[in-house]
C-alpha atoms as an extended CHARMM CRD file, in Angstrom:
* protein
*
       183  EXT
         1         1  MET       CA              0.0000000000        0.0000000000        0.0000000000  PROA      1               0.0000000000
         2         2  HSD       CA              1.2990000000        3.4190000000       -0.9280000000  PROA      2               0.0000000000
         3         3  LYS       CA             -1.5280000000        5.9090000000       -0.8540000000  PROA      3               0.0000000000
         4         4  ALA       CA             -5.1460000000        6.3890000000        0.1750000000  PROA      4               0.0000000000
         5         5  HSD       CA             -7.8210000000        9.0200000000       -0.2890000000  PROA      5               0.0000000000
         6         6  PHE       CA            -10.9650000000        9.0400000000        1.8510000000  PROA      6               0.0000000000
         7         7  ASN       CA            -13.6380000000       11.3950000000        0.5680000000  PROA      7               0.0000000000
         8         8  TYR       CA            -16.9580000000       12.4600000000        2.0740000000  PROA      8               0.0000000000
         9         9  CYS       CA            -18.4420000000       15.6630000000        0.7200000000  PROA      9               0.0000000000
        10        10  GLN       CA            -22.2020000000       16.1180000000        1.0130000000  PROA      10              0.0000000000
        11        11  TYR       CA            -24.0420000000       19.3940000000        0.5810000000  PROA      11              0.0000000000
        12        12  SER       CA            -26.0240000000       19.9660000000        3.7660000000  PROA      12              0.0000000000
        13        13  SER       CA            -29.7540000000       20.4280000000        3.4220000000  PROA      13              0.0000000000
        14        14  ARG       CA            -29.3530000000       23.1230000000        6.1080000000  PROA      14              0.0000000000
        15        15  TYR       CA            -26.6780000000       25.1390000000        4.3150000000  PROA      15              0.0000000000
        16        16  GLN       CA            -29.1830000000       27.3610000000        2.5070000000  PROA      16              0.0000000000
        17        17  LYS       CA            -30.7810000000       28.1980000000        5.8690000000  PROA      17              0.0000000000
        18        18  TYR       CA            -27.3280000000       29.2050000000        7.0880000000  PROA      18              0.0000000000
        19        19  LEU       CA            -26.7930000000       31.3630000000        3.9800000000  PROA      19              0.0000000000
        20        20  ASP       CA            -30.2120000000       32.9390000000        4.5750000000  PROA      20              0.0000000000
        21        21  GLY       CA            -29.0470000000       34.1710000000        7.9850000000  PROA      21              0.0000000000
        22        22  LEU       CA            -30.5450000000       31.4740000000       10.1680000000  PROA      22              0.0000000000
        23        23  ASN       CA            -28.3020000000       29.5770000000       12.5520000000  PROA      23              0.0000000000
        24        24  PRO       CA            -28.9930000000       25.8410000000       12.1400000000  PROA      24              0.0000000000
        25        25  ASN       CA            -27.1460000000       23.5380000000       14.5310000000  PROA      25              0.0000000000
        26        26  THR       CA            -25.1560000000       22.0650000000       11.6320000000  PROA      26              0.0000000000
        27        27  PHE       CA            -23.1740000000       25.3050000000       11.3010000000  PROA      27              0.0000000000
        28        28  ASN       CA            -23.3950000000       26.5240000000       14.8950000000  PROA      28              0.0000000000
        29        29  PRO       CA            -20.2710000000       26.1930000000       17.0890000000  PROA      29              0.0000000000
        30        30  ALA       CA            -22.4740000000       26.0010000000       20.2030000000  PROA      30              0.0000000000
        31        31  PHE       CA            -23.3720000000       22.4910000000       19.0090000000  PROA      31              0.0000000000
        32        32  SER       CA            -19.7010000000       21.5200000000       18.4100000000  PROA      32              0.0000000000
        33        33  ASN       CA            -20.5110000000       20.8960000000       14.7770000000  PROA      33              0.0000000000
        34        34  GLY       CA            -19.1580000000       21.5990000000       11.3160000000  PROA      34              0.0000000000
        35        35  SER       CA            -17.7390000000       19.5350000000        8.4980000000  PROA      35              0.0000000000
        36        36  ILE       CA            -14.9430000000       17.6300000000       10.2520000000  PROA      36              0.0000000000
        37        37  MET       CA            -17.0980000000       16.7930000000       13.2730000000  PROA      37              0.0000000000
        38        38  ASP       CA            -20.1810000000       15.8270000000       11.2690000000  PROA      38              0.0000000000
        39        39  ILE       CA            -18.9850000000       13.9380000000        8.1970000000  PROA      39              0.0000000000
        40        40  GLY       CA            -15.1990000000       14.1820000000        8.2060000000  PROA      40              0.0000000000
        41        41  PHE       CA            -15.4330000000       12.0400000000       11.3210000000  PROA      41              0.0000000000
        42        42  TYR       CA            -16.3620000000        9.0220000000        9.1780000000  PROA      42              0.0000000000
        43        43  CYS       CA            -13.1470000000        9.3460000000        7.1690000000  PROA      43              0.0000000000
        44        44  ILE       CA            -11.0530000000        9.7240000000       10.3230000000  PROA      44              0.0000000000
        45        45  ALA       CA            -12.7420000000        6.7820000000       12.0620000000  PROA      45              0.0000000000
        46        46  ALA       CA            -12.2620000000        4.5390000000        9.0080000000  PROA      46              0.0000000000
        47        47  ALA       CA             -8.5900000000        5.5200000000        8.7850000000  PROA      47              0.0000000000
        48        48  VAL       CA             -7.9630000000        4.7830000000       12.4670000000  PROA      48              0.0000000000
        49        49  PHE       CA             -9.8980000000        1.5120000000       12.3310000000  PROA      49              0.0000000000
        50        50  LEU       CA             -7.9940000000        0.3060000000        9.2560000000  PROA      50              0.0000000000
        51        51  PHE       CA             -4.5150000000        1.7120000000        9.8830000000  PROA      51              0.0000000000
        52        52  GLY       CA             -4.3180000000        2.9590000000       13.4730000000  PROA      52              0.0000000000
        53        53  GLY       CA             -3.2100000000        6.4360000000       14.4380000000  PROA      53              0.0000000000
        54        54  PRO       CA             -0.9420000000        8.3560000000       12.0710000000  PROA      54              0.0000000000
        55        55  GLN       CA              2.5280000000        9.6280000000       12.9160000000  PROA      55              0.0000000000
        56        56  LYS       CA              1.6250000000       13.1340000000       11.8050000000  PROA      56              0.0000000000
        57        57  VAL       CA             -1.3970000000       15.1270000000       10.6530000000  PROA      57              0.0000000000
        58        58  LEU       CA             -1.5410000000       18.2800000000        8.5700000000  PROA      58              0.0000000000
        59        59  ALA       CA             -4.9350000000       19.9390000000        8.1310000000  PROA      59              0.0000000000
        60        60  SER       CA             -6.5330000000       22.9330000000        6.4710000000  PROA      60              0.0000000000
        61        61  ALA       CA            -10.1240000000       24.1230000000        6.2860000000  PROA      61              0.0000000000
        62        62  HSD       CA            -12.3670000000       26.9010000000        5.0700000000  PROA      62              0.0000000000
        63        63  LEU       CA            -14.1130000000       28.4560000000        8.0580000000  PROA      63              0.0000000000
        64        64  LEU       CA            -17.5600000000       29.9430000000        7.7380000000  PROA      64              0.0000000000
        65        65  PRO       CA            -18.3450000000       33.2630000000        9.4670000000  PROA      65              0.0000000000
        66        66  SER       CA            -20.0010000000       31.2720000000       12.2810000000  PROA      66              0.0000000000
        67        67  GLY       CA            -16.5930000000       29.7630000000       13.0970000000  PROA      67              0.0000000000
        68        68  VAL       CA            -17.1910000000       26.1700000000       11.9980000000  PROA      68              0.0000000000
        69        69  ASP       CA            -15.5290000000       24.5810000000        9.0000000000  PROA      69              0.0000000000
        70        70  GLY       CA            -17.5770000000       24.3130000000        5.8230000000  PROA      70              0.0000000000
        71        71  HSD       CA            -15.0190000000       22.0350000000        4.1850000000  PROA      71              0.0000000000
        72        72  GLY       CA            -11.4540000000       20.9150000000        4.6360000000  PROA      72              0.0000000000
        73        73  THR       CA             -8.6610000000       18.4530000000        4.0290000000  PROA      73              0.0000000000
        74        74  ALA       CA             -6.2450000000       16.5390000000        6.2010000000  PROA      74              0.0000000000
        75        75  ILE       CA             -3.1780000000       14.5000000000        5.3860000000  PROA      75              0.0000000000
        76        76  LEU       CA             -2.5680000000       11.6220000000        7.7770000000  PROA      76              0.0000000000
        77        77  SER       CA              1.0460000000       10.4550000000        7.4870000000  PROA      77              0.0000000000
        78        78  TYR       CA              1.8840000000        6.8270000000        8.2240000000  PROA      78              0.0000000000
        79        79  PRO       CA              5.3380000000        5.2100000000        7.9690000000  PROA      79              0.0000000000
        80        80  ASP       CA              4.8910000000        3.9890000000        4.3830000000  PROA      80              0.0000000000
        81        81  PHE       CA              1.9930000000        6.0190000000        2.9990000000  PROA      81              0.0000000000
        82        82  ASP       CA             -0.1140000000        9.1370000000        3.2770000000  PROA      82              0.0000000000
        83        83  LEU       CA             -3.8850000000        9.2290000000        3.5240000000  PROA      83              0.0000000000
        84        84  LEU       CA             -5.6570000000       12.3140000000        2.1880000000  PROA      84              0.0000000000
        85        85  ILE       CA             -9.0310000000       13.1380000000        3.7150000000  PROA      85              0.0000000000
        86        86  SER       CA            -11.4950000000       15.4630000000        1.9610000000  PROA      86              0.0000000000
        87        87  HSD       CA            -14.6870000000       16.5250000000        3.7310000000  PROA      87              0.0000000000
        88        88  SER       CA            -17.3690000000       19.1160000000        3.0260000000  PROA      88              0.0000000000
        89        89  LYS       CA            -20.8260000000       20.1760000000        4.1650000000  PROA      89              0.0000000000
        90        90  VAL       CA            -21.0550000000       22.9100000000        1.5060000000  PROA      90              0.0000000000
        91        91  THR       CA            -20.3550000000       20.9090000000       -1.6750000000  PROA      91              0.0000000000
        92        92  ASN       CA            -21.1920000000       17.5320000000       -3.1430000000  PROA      92              0.0000000000
        93        93  SER       CA            -18.6340000000       15.1070000000       -4.4830000000  PROA      93              0.0000000000
        94        94  HSD       CA            -19.2070000000       12.0050000000       -6.5240000000  PROA      94              0.0000000000
        95        95  LEU       CA            -15.6790000000       10.6920000000       -6.0080000000  PROA      95              0.0000000000
        96        96  ALA       CA            -15.2240000000        7.4060000000       -4.2120000000  PROA      96              0.0000000000
        97        97  SER       CA            -12.6210000000        6.7250000000       -1.5580000000  PROA      97              0.0000000000
        98        98  GLU       CA             -9.6180000000        4.6670000000       -2.6010000000  PROA      98              0.0000000000
        99        99  ILE       CA             -6.7570000000        2.6540000000       -1.1360000000  PROA      99              0.0000000000
       100       100  GLN       CA             -3.9120000000        2.2590000000       -3.6350000000  PROA      100             0.0000000000
       101       101  GLY       CA             -1.1910000000       -0.3590000000       -3.7770000000  PROA      101             0.0000000000
       102       102  GLU       CA              1.1880000000       -1.8730000000       -6.2860000000  PROA      102             0.0000000000
       103       103  LYS       CA             -1.1340000000       -4.7820000000       -7.0700000000  PROA      103             0.0000000000
       104       104  GLY       CA             -4.2560000000       -2.6590000000       -7.4360000000  PROA      104             0.0000000000
       105       105  SER       CA             -6.7170000000       -0.3530000000       -5.7500000000  PROA      105             0.0000000000
       106       106  ILE       CA             -9.6870000000       -0.8200000000       -3.4520000000  PROA      106             0.0000000000
       107       107  ILE       CA            -12.4420000000        1.6260000000       -4.3250000000  PROA      107             0.0000000000
       108       108  ILE       CA            -14.9970000000        2.3340000000       -1.5880000000  PROA      108             0.0000000000
       109       109  GLU       CA            -18.1000000000        4.0530000000       -2.9370000000  PROA      109             0.0000000000
       110       110  HSD       CA            -19.4230000000        5.3670000000        0.3910000000  PROA      110             0.0000000000
       111       111  ILE       CA            -16.8080000000        5.5360000000        3.1440000000  PROA      111             0.0000000000
       112       112  ALA       CA            -19.4490000000        6.0480000000        5.8480000000  PROA      112             0.0000000000
       113       113  GLU       CA            -21.3720000000        2.9260000000        4.8490000000  PROA      113             0.0000000000
       114       114  CYS       CA            -18.8970000000        0.6930000000        2.9750000000  PROA      114             0.0000000000
       115       115  ASP       CA            -21.7830000000       -0.9440000000        1.1480000000  PROA      115             0.0000000000
       116       116  ARG       CA            -19.9230000000       -1.4320000000       -2.1430000000  PROA      116             0.0000000000
       117       117  LEU       CA            -16.2650000000       -2.1060000000       -2.8040000000  PROA      117             0.0000000000
       118       118  THR       CA            -14.4840000000       -2.5840000000       -6.0990000000  PROA      118             0.0000000000
       119       119  ILE       CA            -11.0320000000       -4.0930000000       -6.3050000000  PROA      119             0.0000000000
       120       120  GLN       CA             -9.2810000000       -2.9550000000       -9.4610000000  PROA      120             0.0000000000
       121       121  TYR       CA             -6.2300000000       -5.1770000000       -9.8870000000  PROA      121             0.0000000000
       122       122  SER       CA             -3.1540000000       -3.9280000000      -11.7370000000  PROA      122             0.0000000000
       123       123  ASN       CA             -3.5150000000       -6.7820000000      -14.2430000000  PROA      123             0.0000000000
       124       124  GLY       CA             -6.9120000000       -5.4050000000      -15.3250000000  PROA      124             0.0000000000
       125       125  GLU       CA             -9.1190000000       -7.7970000000      -13.3640000000  PROA      125             0.0000000000
       126       126  VAL       CA            -12.0110000000       -6.2540000000      -11.4620000000  PROA      126             0.0000000000
       127       127  GLU       CA            -13.8200000000       -7.6740000000       -8.4500000000  PROA      127             0.0000000000
       128       128  HSD       CA            -17.0660000000       -6.1840000000       -7.1220000000  PROA      128             0.0000000000
       129       129  ILE       CA            -18.1110000000       -6.7670000000       -3.5270000000  PROA      129             0.0000000000
       130       130  GLU       CA            -21.5290000000       -5.7090000000       -2.2590000000  PROA      130             0.0000000000
       131       131  LEU       CA            -22.2520000000       -5.6420000000        1.4370000000  PROA      131             0.0000000000
       132       132  PRO       CA            -25.9880000000       -5.5690000000        2.1720000000  PROA      132             0.0000000000
       133       133  GLN       CA            -26.8030000000       -2.9140000000        4.7600000000  PROA      133             0.0000000000
       134       134  ALA       CA            -29.6170000000       -2.3400000000        7.2160000000  PROA      134             0.0000000000
       135       135  GLU       CA            -32.2770000000        0.0630000000        5.9550000000  PROA      135             0.0000000000
       136       136  ASN       CA            -31.3460000000        2.5870000000        8.6480000000  PROA      136             0.0000000000
       137       137  SER       CA            -27.6160000000        3.2470000000        8.2950000000  PROA      137             0.0000000000
       138       138  MET       CA            -27.4510000000        4.4710000000       11.9140000000  PROA      138             0.0000000000
       139       139  TYR       CA            -28.1690000000        0.8900000000       13.0210000000  PROA      139             0.0000000000
       140       140  TYR       CA            -24.4810000000        0.0010000000       12.8470000000  PROA      140             0.0000000000
       141       141  GLU       CA            -23.4180000000        2.9840000000       14.9320000000  PROA      141             0.0000000000
       142       142  ALA       CA            -25.9500000000        2.0440000000       17.6060000000  PROA      142             0.0000000000
       143       143  GLU       CA            -24.8200000000       -1.5880000000       17.4590000000  PROA      143             0.0000000000
       144       144  ALA       CA            -21.1390000000       -0.6160000000       17.8010000000  PROA      144             0.0000000000
       145       145  PHE       CA            -22.0040000000        1.6300000000       20.7430000000  PROA      145             0.0000000000
       146       146  ALA       CA            -23.9110000000       -1.1990000000       22.4510000000  PROA      146             0.0000000000
       147       147  GLN       CA            -21.0380000000       -3.6260000000       21.8240000000  PROA      147             0.0000000000
       148       148  ARG       CA            -18.5870000000       -1.1220000000       23.2540000000  PROA      148             0.0000000000
       149       149  ILE       CA            -20.6570000000       -0.8200000000       26.4410000000  PROA      149             0.0000000000
       150       150  GLN       CA            -20.5920000000       -4.6270000000       26.7120000000  PROA      150             0.0000000000
       151       151  HSD       CA            -16.8230000000       -4.6950000000       25.9830000000  PROA      151             0.0000000000
       152       152  LYS       CA            -17.3990000000       -6.6650000000       22.7660000000  PROA      152             0.0000000000
       153       153  GLY       CA            -16.6860000000       -5.9940000000       19.1330000000  PROA      153             0.0000000000
       154       154  PRO       CA            -13.7060000000       -4.5920000000       17.2420000000  PROA      154             0.0000000000
       155       155  TYR       CA            -13.8030000000       -1.0560000000       18.6370000000  PROA      155             0.0000000000
       156       156  THR       CA            -11.7360000000       -0.2130000000       21.6900000000  PROA      156             0.0000000000
       157       157  SER       CA            -11.4050000000        2.7520000000       23.9940000000  PROA      157             0.0000000000
       158       158  GLN       CA             -8.0120000000        3.3940000000       22.3850000000  PROA      158             0.0000000000
       159       159  HSD       CA             -9.6620000000        3.5450000000       18.9530000000  PROA      159             0.0000000000
       160       160  SER       CA            -12.1680000000        6.1160000000       20.2140000000  PROA      160             0.0000000000
       161       161  LEU       CA             -9.4630000000        8.1230000000       21.9730000000  PROA      161             0.0000000000
       162       162  THR       CA             -7.2750000000        8.1670000000       18.8520000000  PROA      162             0.0000000000
       163       163  VAL       CA            -10.1960000000        9.4060000000       16.7240000000  PROA      163             0.0000000000
       164       164  ALA       CA            -11.0850000000       12.0810000000       19.3020000000  PROA      164             0.0000000000
       165       165  ASN       CA             -7.4700000000       13.2540000000       19.5490000000  PROA      165             0.0000000000
       166       166  LEU       CA             -7.1710000000       13.4590000000       15.7610000000  PROA      166             0.0000000000
       167       167  LEU       CA            -10.3760000000       15.4900000000       15.5100000000  PROA      167             0.0000000000
       168       168  SER       CA             -9.0670000000       17.8360000000       18.2140000000  PROA      168             0.0000000000
       169       169  GLU       CA             -5.7170000000       18.2350000000       16.4500000000  PROA      169             0.0000000000
       170       170  ILE       CA             -7.4130000000       18.9310000000       13.1110000000  PROA      170             0.0000000000
       171       171  ARG       CA             -9.6440000000       21.5520000000       14.7420000000  PROA      171             0.0000000000
       172       172  LYS       CA             -6.6160000000       23.1000000000       16.4500000000  PROA      172             0.0000000000
       173       173  GLN       CA             -4.7040000000       23.3360000000       13.1710000000  PROA      173             0.0000000000
       174       174  THR       CA             -7.6820000000       24.8040000000       11.3140000000  PROA      174             0.0000000000
       175       175  GLY       CA             -8.7980000000       27.2570000000       14.0030000000  PROA      175             0.0000000000
       176       176  VAL       CA            -12.1630000000       25.6800000000       14.7930000000  PROA      176             0.0000000000
       177       177  HSD       CA            -13.0670000000       26.4080000000       18.4320000000  PROA      177             0.0000000000
       178       178  PHE       CA            -16.2300000000       25.4490000000       20.2940000000  PROA      178             0.0000000000
       179       179  PRO       CA            -17.6480000000       26.8510000000       23.5500000000  PROA      179             0.0000000000
       180       180  ALA       CA            -17.5370000000       23.2740000000       24.9080000000  PROA      180             0.0000000000
       181       181  ASP       CA            -13.7330000000       23.3170000000       24.5860000000  PROA      181             0.0000000000
       182       182  ALA       CA            -13.6110000000       25.5260000000       27.6920000000  PROA      182             0.0000000000
       183       183  VAL       CA            -15.5450000000       23.0400000000       29.8220000000  PROA      183             0.0000000000
């Protein structure tokens, strides 16, 4: 493996309300929200689950006048590869996420759901893998939370702590501050 790109950019249905001068929770720092916390989280969590914590992170973001990030990027540096994360609440993207290696690439259509994977081998072969999902995609988050309470499943406290620390570091580097940070 040499490179990866995790992408989650989804135009928020509440963004127009924000542009119209309203203050929906999606773009309100009082709710500790914004792009990295809302949907960028899925990219970060997938990276930590698959590869562990990075050695270094470098982040940038576009801050809205409210103080939250509308979109941003982060580079997670591992010993042998870099992982680029793109996240946005103010634009749509139709790009998949991808893990690249010498023998091929794994293409993940929806990083938050991982319902379809395509393996594109360097020799031209293609393998499609579909993973049936529950109708309510939040089911898996609730299940993981319940397993964590029962000390079962693949997620650990260290995994959660690594994700939380990465989110905090990304916010620090991009200048996103929440009132809850002072608590």
